[in-house]
Amino acid sequence: MNKARLMQGNEACTEGALAAGVRFFAGYPITPSTEVAELSAEKLPKLGGKFIQMEDEIASMGAVCGASLAGMKAMTATSGPGFSLKQELIGYAAMAEIPVVIVNVQRSGPSTGLPTAPSQGDVMQTRWGTHGDRGVIALSPGSVREAFDVAVHAVNFAERFRTPVVILMDEVIGHMREKVTLPTQEEIEIVDRKRTTLPPEEFQAYKPDGDEVPAMMPFGEGYYHHVTGLMHNHSGQPALDSKTTKEVLSRLHTKIDRAIDDITLYTEHFLEDAEILVITYGGSARAALAAVKQAREQGVKVGMLKLITIWPFPKEMVQTVAAKAKKVIVPEMNYGQLVGEIERYVDQGKVIPVNRYDGHLFHPNDILTPILEAQGGSK
Amino acid sequence: MALAINQKLCKGCGICIEFCPKKVLALSDKGKVYAAHPDLCINCGLCELRCPDFAIQVIKESKGEKS
Amino acid sequence: MEGIEKYLRKSALPHIWCPGCGNGIVLAAMLRAIDKLQLDQQKTVIVSGIGCSSRASGYMNFNTVHTAHGRALPFATGIKLANPELNVIVITGDGDCTAIGGNHFIHSARRNIDITTIIFNNGIYGMTGGQYSPLSPQNSKATTAPYGVGERPFDIGNLAIAAGATYVARGTAFHATQLTDLVVSAIENKGFSVVDAITQCPIAYGRKNKMGPAAQMMKWQRDHAVMAKAAAKMTPEALQDKFLIGELHRSVAPEYVAEYEKLVARLQGGEA
């Protein structure tokens, strides 16, 4: 067991990625994510890894895709404006099935916005930011320790599903410092991309296995193949016919959807007898939990579901948990994003959005008041 | 020495015909190149060098074979 | 072609380029260069952007990556830094490289990263139907320059040199033998190497600018190219409508990946 130490969220995220085997970082400075790049610059060469500060956000995304194709576990980090720039190549990574991790430490937007203020305004962009249809994996940690754990999960999911994975941090979690005790290296599960057992002449780079994910062979080992963002067949060659297109687009969704139980990470608090449910994530969850505890002290039967996995949205789990509640309160540091997804699956009449988008994180009272109002209203 | 022409790859662009120093090549009525005067070929290789489609090559025959 | 057959994905042929397009000639010249050098196919990676030029990677029997428009160099940078043993060659077009890809081009040159970039320069955006690029000659016609291109083009050779490239050359589809030799030198250079390969687009550029059929466009290349060494002794008047071919620049500078590896070795050696 490691000793407890004071750690910053961005630092924990970086350490988690390194513990999971990331050895390549390419990025560009942007508040409030820059610490991830700075720490990576310092640590990676000591570990025999590679760091490069690229000329812009798009180049960073290209470089991590290239490094991953060459066989390394690769990560980049950014915030809103950079995340917007990266969208085309995130889509490329999805189409070419390249494992990469993108850390987005959300800040208040749109545009330059409030560089040092928190928000959760990129939730829907994470789902739909790149053009076209695809399955998405995004994880949102709610504490410094969780930033470490989520980073490990993110790297592992990227490898397992051959897809870009977003770590949806926010400025609260990214810049806060907490005392954490990190797991030892031996305690961490590491997942590597599947390799093929076929000889090169039989290998087809984009032929999926039973789990709908193709094996991935790095450049340099004799398995040369074509990688393209065009729609492609099992050999990786461009193929624009409707049969191929339908097959590939379906698989880009189903390879993730079929494993939703494995991908869904969350914590639950006081749910057993809860009549009022708070669903939240990331930096909002801390204030929400404080509010829930205060409400409980006042005798309110309220519980909290903290989502760590935002995408794929765990609709069945949320539906099951929300079914027992009379009211579902959804605090978010945005104008209302994940609440729309919740309303798709939970009776809209009982969903109460609670939104703070003035650049400040929630005060527990911001969430306690609606809980008490919901309690009062439901009598 | 001989010319190997792959008419499936030939697109009839006319580059090899234009640059052949001995006017060996011509376009067939199907729009593909062929060796109209193969006996004039000096195996300079300019057709192969300037073909954009990998459609024509100068084949080196081994010793003892007829050209 | 015997020597270079093995470098082609024959099942993907015939390629998509128009009859007379010079891209196939430049591609063949590249493959001859790779063959001359006897590069290990397993360790060679071809990275391309988007455009007619960039379709070349699909036909080449190596590790190949057809990336996004303008973004071949960042991918190539990641690949080379991740595995320095790989020979990384970028295929790009005049628009892909100097418009949307311009920033990556100058920074790759600045880093002097050991990547060879071959610009298939036909002065046009061919794939999208014939719009002008930053390398289109001023006053040439294009679909988005119906009255003639009103802008100066880059001098891509000078741009590459100023940005820090340590090998810069220009060739043409007509001068295919010289082009092969230039690509050989480019690959051999341990640093950022640029070969500007002038190639004809008879359909989009050629028709709009009344350049005649492909062979005639190649004769134009022949008649307007001047060897760089010879140009040094010519008057400005004589050089007026000419362009230089051959080796334009060669220098020595620290190479990015090698320097980073030295850092890694030093840090790892120093640690307990």
XYZ file of C-alpha atoms in Angstrom:
718
model
C 0.000 0.000 0.000
C 1.312 3.426 -0.877
C 1.567 6.283 1.558
C -1.095 8.952 1.565
C -0.124 12.104 -0.252
C -1.613 15.424 -1.212
C -2.297 15.393 -4.891
C -3.891 17.552 -7.556
C -6.617 16.115 -9.772
C -4.664 16.699 -12.980
C -1.660 15.082 -11.348
C -3.682 12.037 -10.299
C -5.081 11.704 -13.812
C -1.574 11.763 -15.266
C -0.310 9.238 -12.733
C -3.223 6.952 -13.490
C -2.498 7.062 -17.197
C 1.171 6.303 -16.617
C 0.281 3.456 -14.285
C -1.954 2.021 -17.006
C 0.934 2.050 -19.460
C 0.673 5.359 -21.299
C 4.143 6.185 -22.581
C 3.336 8.814 -25.228
C 1.883 12.246 -24.692
C 1.389 14.967 -27.258
C -0.405 18.132 -26.266
C -0.687 21.860 -26.234
C -0.931 24.178 -23.232
C -4.465 25.181 -22.275
C -5.902 26.125 -18.939
C -6.971 24.220 -16.843
C -5.332 21.115 -18.298
C -1.753 22.253 -18.677
C -0.508 20.388 -15.606
C -1.159 17.096 -17.387
C 1.212 18.134 -20.171
C 3.790 19.516 -17.743
C 3.848 16.387 -15.633
C 3.988 14.194 -18.699
C 6.934 16.229 -20.033
C 8.782 15.608 -16.807
C 7.886 11.976 -16.176
C 7.718 10.327 -19.576
C 11.369 10.512 -20.598
C 12.357 9.137 -17.204
C 10.142 6.145 -17.933
C 11.556 5.666 -21.427
C 8.456 7.277 -22.867
C 7.994 10.150 -25.285
C 6.568 13.639 -24.806
C 6.105 16.300 -27.422
C 4.472 19.684 -27.289
C 2.939 20.016 -30.719
C 2.229 23.235 -32.596
C -1.495 23.111 -31.980
C -4.331 20.986 -30.628
C -5.042 19.309 -33.913
C -1.406 18.290 -34.346
C -1.469 16.862 -30.821
C -4.414 14.682 -31.705
C -2.694 13.531 -34.904
C 0.490 12.714 -33.056
C -1.235 10.558 -30.450
C -3.076 8.678 -33.204
C 0.223 8.084 -34.983
C 1.961 6.942 -31.817
C -0.868 4.530 -31.055
C -0.649 3.054 -34.549
C 3.054 2.574 -33.911
C 2.150 0.540 -30.818
C 2.283 2.950 -27.885
C -0.467 3.795 -25.414
C -1.011 7.476 -26.058
C -2.803 10.377 -24.424
C -3.489 14.044 -24.960
C -5.068 16.673 -22.694
C -6.974 19.851 -23.375
C -9.966 22.004 -22.443
C -13.004 23.336 -24.329
C -11.432 25.342 -27.150
C -8.867 22.626 -27.818
C -11.480 19.916 -27.545
C -13.423 21.694 -30.265
C -10.349 21.729 -32.498
C -9.670 18.046 -31.968
C -13.090 16.841 -33.090
C -12.201 15.884 -36.652
C -9.340 13.667 -35.584
C -11.309 12.189 -32.689
C -13.690 11.030 -35.372
C -10.715 9.734 -37.336
C -9.595 7.694 -34.334
C -13.112 6.331 -34.015
C -13.330 5.373 -37.690
C -9.820 3.928 -37.878
C -10.341 2.303 -34.454
C -7.241 3.777 -32.843
C -6.967 3.509 -29.039
C -6.252 6.968 -27.612
C -7.203 8.861 -24.456
C -8.284 12.507 -24.532
C -8.428 14.368 -21.257
C -10.833 17.306 -21.405
C -10.630 19.422 -18.267
C -13.806 21.373 -18.875
C -13.895 25.098 -18.325
C -16.655 27.617 -18.790
C -17.480 28.305 -22.450
C -18.456 28.791 -25.163
C -15.333 30.095 -26.886
C -12.619 31.532 -24.636
C -15.237 31.845 -21.885
C -13.797 31.639 -18.380
C -10.446 29.867 -18.661
C -10.108 29.233 -14.941
C -13.723 28.582 -14.006
C -15.390 25.183 -13.939
C -18.249 23.916 -16.026
C -19.676 20.673 -17.327
C -20.540 22.233 -20.644
C -18.910 19.692 -22.957
C -21.072 16.681 -22.138
C -23.036 16.732 -25.365
C -20.033 17.780 -27.419
C -18.256 14.688 -26.127
C -21.134 12.633 -27.495
C -21.733 14.461 -30.739
C -18.744 16.755 -31.323
C -17.337 14.930 -34.304
C -19.416 14.593 -37.419
C -21.157 11.320 -38.119
C -22.495 8.519 -35.952
C -20.375 6.440 -33.607
C -20.373 4.950 -30.129
C -18.609 7.023 -27.465
C -16.936 6.236 -24.164
C -16.514 9.107 -21.705
C -15.761 8.936 -17.986
C -16.150 11.768 -15.476
C -14.256 11.507 -12.174
C -15.644 13.166 -9.065
C -12.562 13.224 -6.854
C -8.789 13.258 -7.059
C -8.561 9.533 -6.337
C -11.230 8.912 -8.921
C -9.201 10.893 -11.442
C -6.465 8.300 -11.019
C -8.818 5.321 -11.245
C -10.736 6.778 -14.172
C -7.513 7.353 -16.063
C -6.648 3.678 -15.654
C -10.118 2.667 -16.830
C -9.952 5.081 -19.752
C -6.666 3.648 -21.019
C -7.958 0.107 -20.582
C -11.237 0.829 -22.379
C -9.387 2.523 -25.233
C -7.239 -0.577 -25.650
C -10.066 -3.056 -25.262
C -12.523 -1.356 -27.600
C -10.047 0.256 -29.998
C -11.683 3.625 -29.643
C -10.895 7.147 -28.426
C -11.943 7.529 -24.789
C -12.589 10.916 -23.190
C -11.782 11.641 -19.571
C -14.315 14.362 -18.901
C -12.764 16.211 -16.002
C -13.784 19.653 -14.921
C -11.749 22.494 -13.503
C -12.947 21.676 -9.987
C -11.529 18.176 -10.025
C -8.565 19.070 -12.205
C -7.219 21.774 -9.975
C -8.275 20.660 -6.508
C -5.917 18.975 -4.129
C -6.920 16.104 -1.876
C -5.177 13.579 0.269
C -5.141 10.301 -1.613
C -3.644 6.879 -1.181
C -2.906 5.461 -4.594
C -2.923 1.756 -5.371
C 0.398 0.063 -6.011
C 1.327 -0.964 -9.531
C 0.589 -4.598 -8.721
C -2.964 -3.731 -7.695
C -3.732 -2.093 -11.033
C -5.324 -4.114 -13.821
C -3.852 -3.331 -17.207
C -5.538 -4.172 -20.496
C -3.564 -4.270 -23.743
C -4.965 -4.185 -27.268
C -5.585 -7.587 -28.775
C -2.869 -8.994 -30.988
C -3.478 -11.529 -33.718
C -2.212 -15.083 -33.769
C -2.492 -15.254 -37.562
C 0.522 -14.907 -39.836
C 0.760 -11.645 -41.811
C -0.541 -13.082 -45.071
C -3.785 -14.168 -43.397
C -4.281 -11.165 -41.172
C -7.012 -8.677 -42.049
C -6.526 -5.499 -40.090
C -10.195 -4.563 -39.719
C -11.824 -7.953 -39.465
C -13.587 -8.049 -36.094
C -13.441 -10.940 -33.685
C -16.429 -12.245 -31.761
C -16.354 -9.212 -29.486
C -16.686 -6.999 -32.591
C -13.207 -5.542 -32.091
C -10.427 -6.304 -34.594
C -6.978 -7.307 -33.355
C -4.416 -4.551 -33.746
C -0.843 -5.002 -34.860
C 1.667 -2.164 -34.562
C 3.717 -0.900 -37.468
C 7.071 -2.535 -37.852
C 6.215 -6.171 -37.187
C 5.471 -7.217 -40.734
C 1.698 -6.851 -40.585
C 1.560 -3.988 -42.963
C -1.887 -2.781 -43.782
C -3.728 0.360 -44.781
C -5.334 2.678 -42.255
C -7.818 5.219 -43.561
C -10.627 7.493 -42.411
C -12.575 6.528 -45.511
C -15.134 3.800 -45.051
C -13.133 0.615 -45.452
C -13.379 -3.151 -45.726
C -11.793 -5.820 -43.578
C -8.406 -5.276 -45.223
C -8.498 -1.577 -44.467
C -8.862 -0.633 -48.137
C -11.386 2.078 -49.028
C -14.800 0.545 -49.683
C -17.712 2.905 -49.993
C -20.548 0.468 -50.729
C -23.694 0.457 -48.624
C -23.206 -3.045 -47.219
C -19.748 -2.229 -45.849
C -20.910 1.137 -44.577
C -23.867 -0.265 -42.681
C -21.730 -3.028 -41.196
C -18.967 -0.734 -40.015
C -21.219 1.989 -38.652
C -23.284 -0.545 -36.759
C -20.167 -2.133 -35.315
C -18.760 1.215 -34.187
C -21.825 1.355 -31.938
C -22.399 -2.251 -30.986
C -18.798 -3.031 -30.049
C -19.298 -0.573 -27.189
C -23.005 -0.971 -26.456
C -22.739 -4.733 -25.992
C -20.280 -4.163 -23.121
C -22.190 -1.396 -21.390
C -22.297 -3.305 -18.109
C -18.498 -3.473 -18.076
C -18.146 0.163 -19.023
C -20.706 1.601 -16.592
C -18.954 2.993 -13.552
C -20.839 4.804 -10.795
C -21.211 5.217 -7.065
C -24.444 5.147 -5.095
C -25.308 6.819 -1.837
C -28.357 6.350 0.431
C -30.403 4.737 -2.335
C -32.125 1.985 -0.336
C -35.173 3.951 0.746
C -34.730 7.040 -1.375
C -37.894 8.786 -2.540
C -35.968 11.643 -4.044
C -33.039 10.852 -6.283
C -30.167 13.119 -7.187
C -28.301 12.095 -10.344
C -25.032 13.904 -10.845
C -21.424 13.574 -11.981
C -17.973 15.136 -11.800
C -17.383 18.281 -9.783
C -21.107 18.726 -9.079
C -21.253 15.478 -7.183
C -19.294 16.792 -4.229
C -21.755 19.591 -3.456
C -24.621 17.244 -4.230
C -23.423 14.676 -1.716
C -23.075 17.355 0.953
C -26.627 18.492 0.194
C -27.923 14.928 0.286
C -26.326 14.339 3.677
C -27.766 17.579 5.069
C -31.200 16.655 3.730
C -30.946 13.225 5.327
C -30.177 14.889 8.657
C -33.445 16.753 8.201
C -35.253 13.486 7.655
C -35.589 13.646 3.887
C -35.376 10.274 2.162
C -32.994 11.341 -0.564
C -30.280 9.366 -2.273
C -27.655 10.030 -4.905
C -26.466 8.238 -7.994
C -23.120 9.548 -9.113
C -22.379 8.611 -12.688
C -18.740 8.166 -13.570
C -19.514 6.754 -16.988
C -21.359 9.467 -18.886
C -21.214 7.804 -22.311
C -22.473 5.320 -23.268
C -25.305 6.646 -21.152
C -26.284 3.812 -18.763
C -29.955 4.149 -19.606
C -31.167 0.875 -18.136
C -29.370 1.353 -14.862
C -30.651 4.924 -14.553
C -34.174 3.829 -15.451
C -34.101 1.125 -12.768
C -32.774 3.406 -10.060
C -35.042 6.301 -10.995
C -38.137 4.133 -11.107
C -38.308 4.070 -7.324
C -38.027 7.849 -6.942
C -40.840 10.391 -7.035
C -38.510 13.159 -8.088
C -35.182 13.098 -9.886
C -32.955 16.134 -9.361
C -30.137 16.671 -11.853
C -27.555 19.288 -10.872
C -25.092 20.179 -13.638
C -22.659 23.022 -14.127
C -24.154 23.882 -17.510
C -27.453 25.052 -19.002
C -28.842 21.515 -19.009
C -27.100 18.719 -20.935
C -27.124 15.294 -19.340
C -30.614 16.021 -18.029
C -31.893 15.731 -21.597
C -30.519 12.220 -21.781
C -32.090 11.377 -18.427
C -35.444 12.724 -19.607
C -35.291 10.335 -22.544
C -35.533 7.400 -20.189
C -37.157 8.748 -17.040
C -40.638 10.272 -16.850
C -40.003 13.914 -17.722
C -42.623 15.022 -15.220
C -40.471 13.951 -12.296
C -37.137 15.318 -13.515
C -35.964 18.592 -11.980
C -32.924 20.177 -13.646
C -30.722 22.285 -11.356
C -28.261 24.315 -13.329
C -25.404 26.564 -12.341
C -23.543 28.196 -15.198
C -22.106 31.375 -13.748
C -18.552 30.079 -13.509
C -18.925 28.961 -9.896
C -19.159 25.466 -8.603
C -22.324 24.456 -6.787
C -22.722 25.391 -3.175
C -24.503 22.537 -1.345
C -27.431 24.921 -0.666
C -27.961 25.217 -4.435
C -28.915 21.559 -4.391
C -30.366 21.302 -0.856
C -33.051 23.864 -1.636
C -34.507 21.944 -4.602
C -34.314 18.707 -2.597
C -36.359 20.263 0.205
C -38.757 21.794 -2.302
C -39.176 18.416 -3.952
C -39.851 16.905 -0.560
C -42.380 19.603 0.249
C -44.087 19.244 -3.096
C -44.387 15.483 -2.932
C -46.341 15.368 0.310
C 14.099 -7.635 -74.686
C 10.397 -7.147 -75.044
C 7.616 -4.835 -74.014
C 5.012 -6.102 -71.591
C 1.816 -4.075 -71.788
C -1.020 -4.524 -69.300
C -4.032 -3.224 -71.169
C -6.230 -3.531 -68.077
C -4.103 -0.911 -66.371
C -3.490 1.261 -69.451
C -5.704 4.338 -69.545
C -4.662 5.420 -73.030
C -3.158 8.711 -71.822
C -0.680 8.772 -74.685
C 2.383 9.770 -72.654
C 4.443 6.734 -73.635
C 3.486 7.132 -77.281
C 4.522 10.775 -77.295
C 7.880 10.223 -75.641
C 8.957 7.032 -77.391
C 12.042 8.106 -79.367
C 11.480 5.427 -81.990
C 7.702 5.764 -82.429
C 7.165 2.147 -81.499
C 3.845 2.638 -79.746
C 0.351 3.548 -80.872
C -3.206 3.614 -79.518
C -5.492 0.824 -80.562
C -9.055 1.550 -81.597
C -10.016 0.561 -78.039
C -7.901 3.407 -76.736
C -5.159 1.219 -75.268
C -1.484 1.314 -76.139
C 0.168 -1.433 -78.128
C 3.541 -1.926 -79.816
C 2.843 -1.027 -83.439
C 6.528 -1.399 -84.424
C 8.128 -3.668 -81.843
C 11.221 -4.242 -83.999
C 12.112 -0.547 -83.653
C 12.235 -0.717 -79.851
C 15.651 0.076 -78.415
C 14.635 -0.733 -74.811
C 15.412 2.759 -73.607
C 12.763 2.330 -70.908
C 11.316 5.845 -71.236
C 7.812 4.419 -71.650
C 8.127 2.492 -68.404
C 9.673 5.486 -66.666
C 6.887 7.861 -67.631
C 3.843 5.571 -67.529
C 1.590 6.742 -64.691
C -0.252 3.433 -64.499
C 2.392 0.685 -64.215
C 1.000 -0.539 -67.505
C 4.107 -0.952 -69.607
C 7.483 -2.440 -68.853
C 10.628 -3.414 -70.625
C 11.233 -7.057 -69.887
C 14.798 -8.270 -69.704
C 14.944 -11.763 -71.109
C 17.694 -14.035 -69.821
C 20.572 -15.096 -72.050
C 19.852 -17.788 -74.589
C 16.220 -16.790 -75.158
C 14.992 -15.257 -78.343
C 13.769 -11.651 -78.074
C 8.760 -2.370 -63.049
C 10.010 -5.779 -62.001
C 11.938 -4.320 -59.119
C 9.033 -2.308 -57.782
C 6.116 -4.719 -58.209
C 6.444 -5.954 -54.676
C 5.896 -2.420 -53.390
C 2.437 -2.221 -54.955
C -0.913 -3.477 -53.669
C -1.783 -4.875 -57.073
C -5.333 -5.807 -56.089
C -6.019 -2.110 -55.572
C -4.970 -1.207 -59.137
C -5.885 0.418 -61.518
C -5.581 3.511 -59.377
C -8.210 6.234 -59.360
C -6.095 8.909 -61.032
C -7.189 10.326 -64.375
C -5.535 9.242 -67.624
C -2.310 11.229 -67.912
C -2.212 12.348 -64.273
C 1.399 12.656 -63.241
C 0.790 11.242 -59.759
C 1.430 7.704 -60.956
C 4.770 8.775 -62.418
C 5.810 10.393 -59.139
C 4.661 7.308 -57.253
C 6.706 5.052 -59.508
C 9.745 7.297 -59.058
C 9.315 7.068 -55.268
C 9.100 3.285 -55.393
C 12.290 3.128 -57.449
C 13.988 5.259 -54.823
C 12.775 2.948 -52.061
C 14.028 0.018 -54.089
C 17.438 1.621 -54.678
C 17.808 2.116 -50.963
C 16.498 -1.401 -50.246
C 14.420 -0.017 -47.409
C 12.954 -2.682 -45.161
C 9.291 -2.871 -46.201
C 8.326 -3.938 -42.705
C 9.864 -0.857 -41.193
C 8.622 1.651 -43.733
C 5.514 3.736 -43.091
C 3.818 5.892 -45.711
C 1.576 8.618 -44.303
C -0.640 10.694 -46.551
C -3.198 13.466 -46.150
C -6.291 13.928 -48.305
C -6.459 14.665 -52.006
C -5.538 12.937 -55.198
C -1.896 12.759 -54.124
C -2.782 11.228 -50.822
C -4.591 8.283 -52.341
C -1.119 7.036 -53.209
C -0.684 5.411 -49.809
C -3.501 2.949 -50.488
C -1.609 1.539 -53.449
C 1.693 1.118 -51.639
C 2.552 -2.166 -49.988
C 3.951 -0.887 -46.694
C 2.489 0.224 -43.368
C 0.264 2.966 -44.733
C -1.920 5.635 -43.133
C -4.354 7.797 -45.064
C -5.052 10.534 -42.514
C -7.160 13.723 -42.538
C -6.702 16.757 -44.792
C -3.432 18.483 -43.941
C -2.638 16.245 -41.001
C -0.174 13.694 -42.360
C 2.792 15.346 -40.677
C 1.381 15.236 -37.113
C 0.554 11.540 -37.544
C 4.007 10.973 -39.025
C 5.569 12.818 -36.091
C 3.782 10.580 -33.603
C 4.782 7.467 -35.525
C 8.446 8.427 -35.837
C 8.768 9.558 -32.241
C 7.030 6.426 -30.972
C 9.260 4.112 -33.014
C 12.386 5.805 -34.365
C 13.388 2.657 -36.223
C 10.598 3.215 -38.729
C 11.303 4.960 -42.058
C 8.540 7.524 -42.255
C 7.626 9.033 -45.609
C 4.837 11.548 -46.061
C 2.908 11.963 -49.305
C 0.973 15.172 -49.575
C -0.366 17.595 -52.163
C 0.197 21.288 -52.705
C -3.067 22.198 -50.959
C -2.859 19.519 -48.287
C 0.684 20.536 -47.415
C 0.741 24.300 -47.662
C -2.822 25.407 -46.989
C -4.502 23.415 -44.236
C -1.260 21.594 -43.458
C 0.956 24.660 -43.549
C 1.427 24.971 -39.838
C 2.454 21.349 -39.464
C 4.813 21.719 -42.414
C 6.784 24.608 -40.972
C 6.968 23.088 -37.510
C 8.129 19.736 -38.793
C 10.856 21.591 -40.684
C 11.699 23.571 -37.586
C 12.054 20.389 -35.567
C 14.110 18.830 -38.351
C 12.361 15.562 -37.567
C 13.591 12.651 -39.704
C 10.639 12.461 -42.048
C 10.721 12.711 -45.864
C 7.885 14.717 -47.356
C 7.051 14.356 -51.032
C 4.720 17.093 -52.250
C 2.763 15.990 -55.314
C 2.528 19.536 -56.634
C 0.022 19.964 -59.451
C -0.960 23.510 -58.524
C -4.594 22.606 -57.944
C -7.057 20.862 -55.639
C -7.810 18.061 -58.038
C -9.989 15.746 -55.966
C -12.580 18.436 -55.270
C -12.761 19.485 -58.927
C -10.085 22.113 -59.509
C -9.841 24.902 -56.946
C -6.652 26.894 -56.547
C -4.041 26.211 -53.912
C -1.280 28.234 -52.283
C 1.060 26.879 -54.934
C -1.092 27.688 -57.954
C 0.686 30.182 -60.212
C -0.652 33.707 -59.960
C -3.183 34.432 -62.726
C -3.808 30.743 -63.402
C -7.465 29.773 -63.660
C -9.348 27.559 -61.257
C -12.970 26.998 -60.321
C -12.615 29.327 -57.330
C -10.461 31.723 -59.331
C -12.571 32.152 -62.460
C -10.850 35.470 -63.204
C -7.390 34.160 -62.388
C -5.629 33.554 -59.071
C -5.102 36.982 -57.519
C -2.591 35.851 -54.921
C 1.100 35.099 -55.026
C 1.933 31.452 -54.429
C 4.429 30.339 -51.791
C 7.975 29.715 -52.890
C 7.809 26.324 -51.221
C 11.539 25.702 -51.507
C 12.411 28.922 -49.699
C 9.655 28.351 -47.174
C 10.990 24.901 -46.325
C 14.540 26.202 -46.047
C 13.568 29.169 -43.884
C 11.551 26.900 -41.607
C 14.572 24.666 -41.052
C 14.387 21.722 -43.450
C 17.827 20.210 -43.986
C 17.191 18.784 -47.444
C 15.071 20.537 -50.023
C 14.749 19.573 -53.658
C 12.415 19.900 -56.593
C 11.736 17.467 -59.390
C 9.103 16.866 -62.023
C 7.174 13.971 -63.474
C 8.987 14.571 -66.776
C 12.381 14.329 -65.082
C 11.411 11.058 -63.476
C 14.920 9.631 -63.239
C 16.232 12.703 -61.468
C 13.163 12.614 -59.227
C 14.079 9.112 -58.071
C 17.591 10.286 -57.182
C 16.225 13.282 -55.303
C 13.907 11.036 -53.283
C 16.875 8.781 -52.508
C 18.835 11.745 -51.154
C 15.798 12.979 -49.265
C 15.293 9.670 -47.509
C 18.998 9.335 -46.801
C 19.047 12.748 -45.132
C 18.718 12.293 -41.380
C 16.376 15.212 -40.866
C 13.350 16.860 -42.405
C 13.537 16.432 -46.170
C 11.218 17.980 -48.726
C 10.857 17.074 -52.375
C 8.541 19.317 -54.358
C 7.450 17.028 -57.206
C 5.857 19.028 -60.025
C 3.225 16.822 -61.589
C 0.540 17.442 -64.185
C -3.217 17.502 -63.602
C -4.432 17.426 -67.201
C -8.115 17.363 -66.352
C -8.637 20.098 -63.740
C -5.598 22.333 -64.083
C -4.704 21.462 -67.639
C -8.105 22.081 -69.214
C -8.824 25.275 -67.319
C -5.436 26.683 -68.263
C -5.354 25.304 -71.788
C -2.185 23.314 -71.197
C -3.034 20.562 -73.642
C -2.839 16.815 -73.027
C -0.666 15.220 -70.384
C 2.368 14.678 -72.607
C 2.293 18.351 -73.559
C 2.134 19.363 -69.921
C 5.211 17.234 -69.337
C 6.959 19.009 -72.201
C 6.064 22.246 -70.437
C 7.839 20.890 -67.358
C 10.828 20.017 -69.530
C 10.937 23.467 -71.121
C 10.464 25.516 -67.962
C 12.693 23.623 -65.550
C 16.232 24.830 -65.015
C 18.810 22.913 -63.045
C 19.519 24.800 -59.821
C 23.264 24.690 -60.401
C 22.886 26.116 -63.909
C 20.517 28.807 -62.689
C 23.250 30.317 -60.560
C 24.968 31.455 -63.765
C 21.835 32.757 -65.513
C 20.396 36.257 -65.678
C 17.083 37.144 -64.038
C 15.607 37.760 -67.468
C 16.537 34.290 -68.622
C 15.001 32.803 -65.491
C 11.795 34.819 -65.738
C 9.220 32.073 -66.305
C 11.365 29.183 -65.186
C 11.487 27.114 -62.029
C 14.491 25.440 -60.447
C 14.909 21.693 -60.186
C 17.469 19.529 -58.468
C 18.859 19.869 -54.996
C 17.966 23.308 -53.634
C 19.366 23.061 -50.143
C 21.279 20.757 -47.908
C 22.375 21.447 -44.345
C 23.033 19.702 -41.078
C 21.131 20.273 -37.841
C 20.176 18.230 -34.777
C 17.379 15.834 -35.566
C 14.384 15.954 -33.236
C 13.889 12.286 -32.414
C 17.593 11.569 -31.993
C 17.918 14.469 -29.581
C 14.898 13.314 -27.583
C 16.307 9.800 -27.388
C 19.537 11.226 -25.981
C 17.465 12.923 -23.303
C 15.694 9.678 -22.465
C 18.986 7.805 -22.269
C 20.509 10.448 -20.058
C 17.545 10.522 -17.659
C 17.280 6.768 -17.456
C 21.001 6.348 -17.001
C 21.020 8.861 -14.188
C 18.143 7.306 -12.258
C 18.757 4.728 -9.566
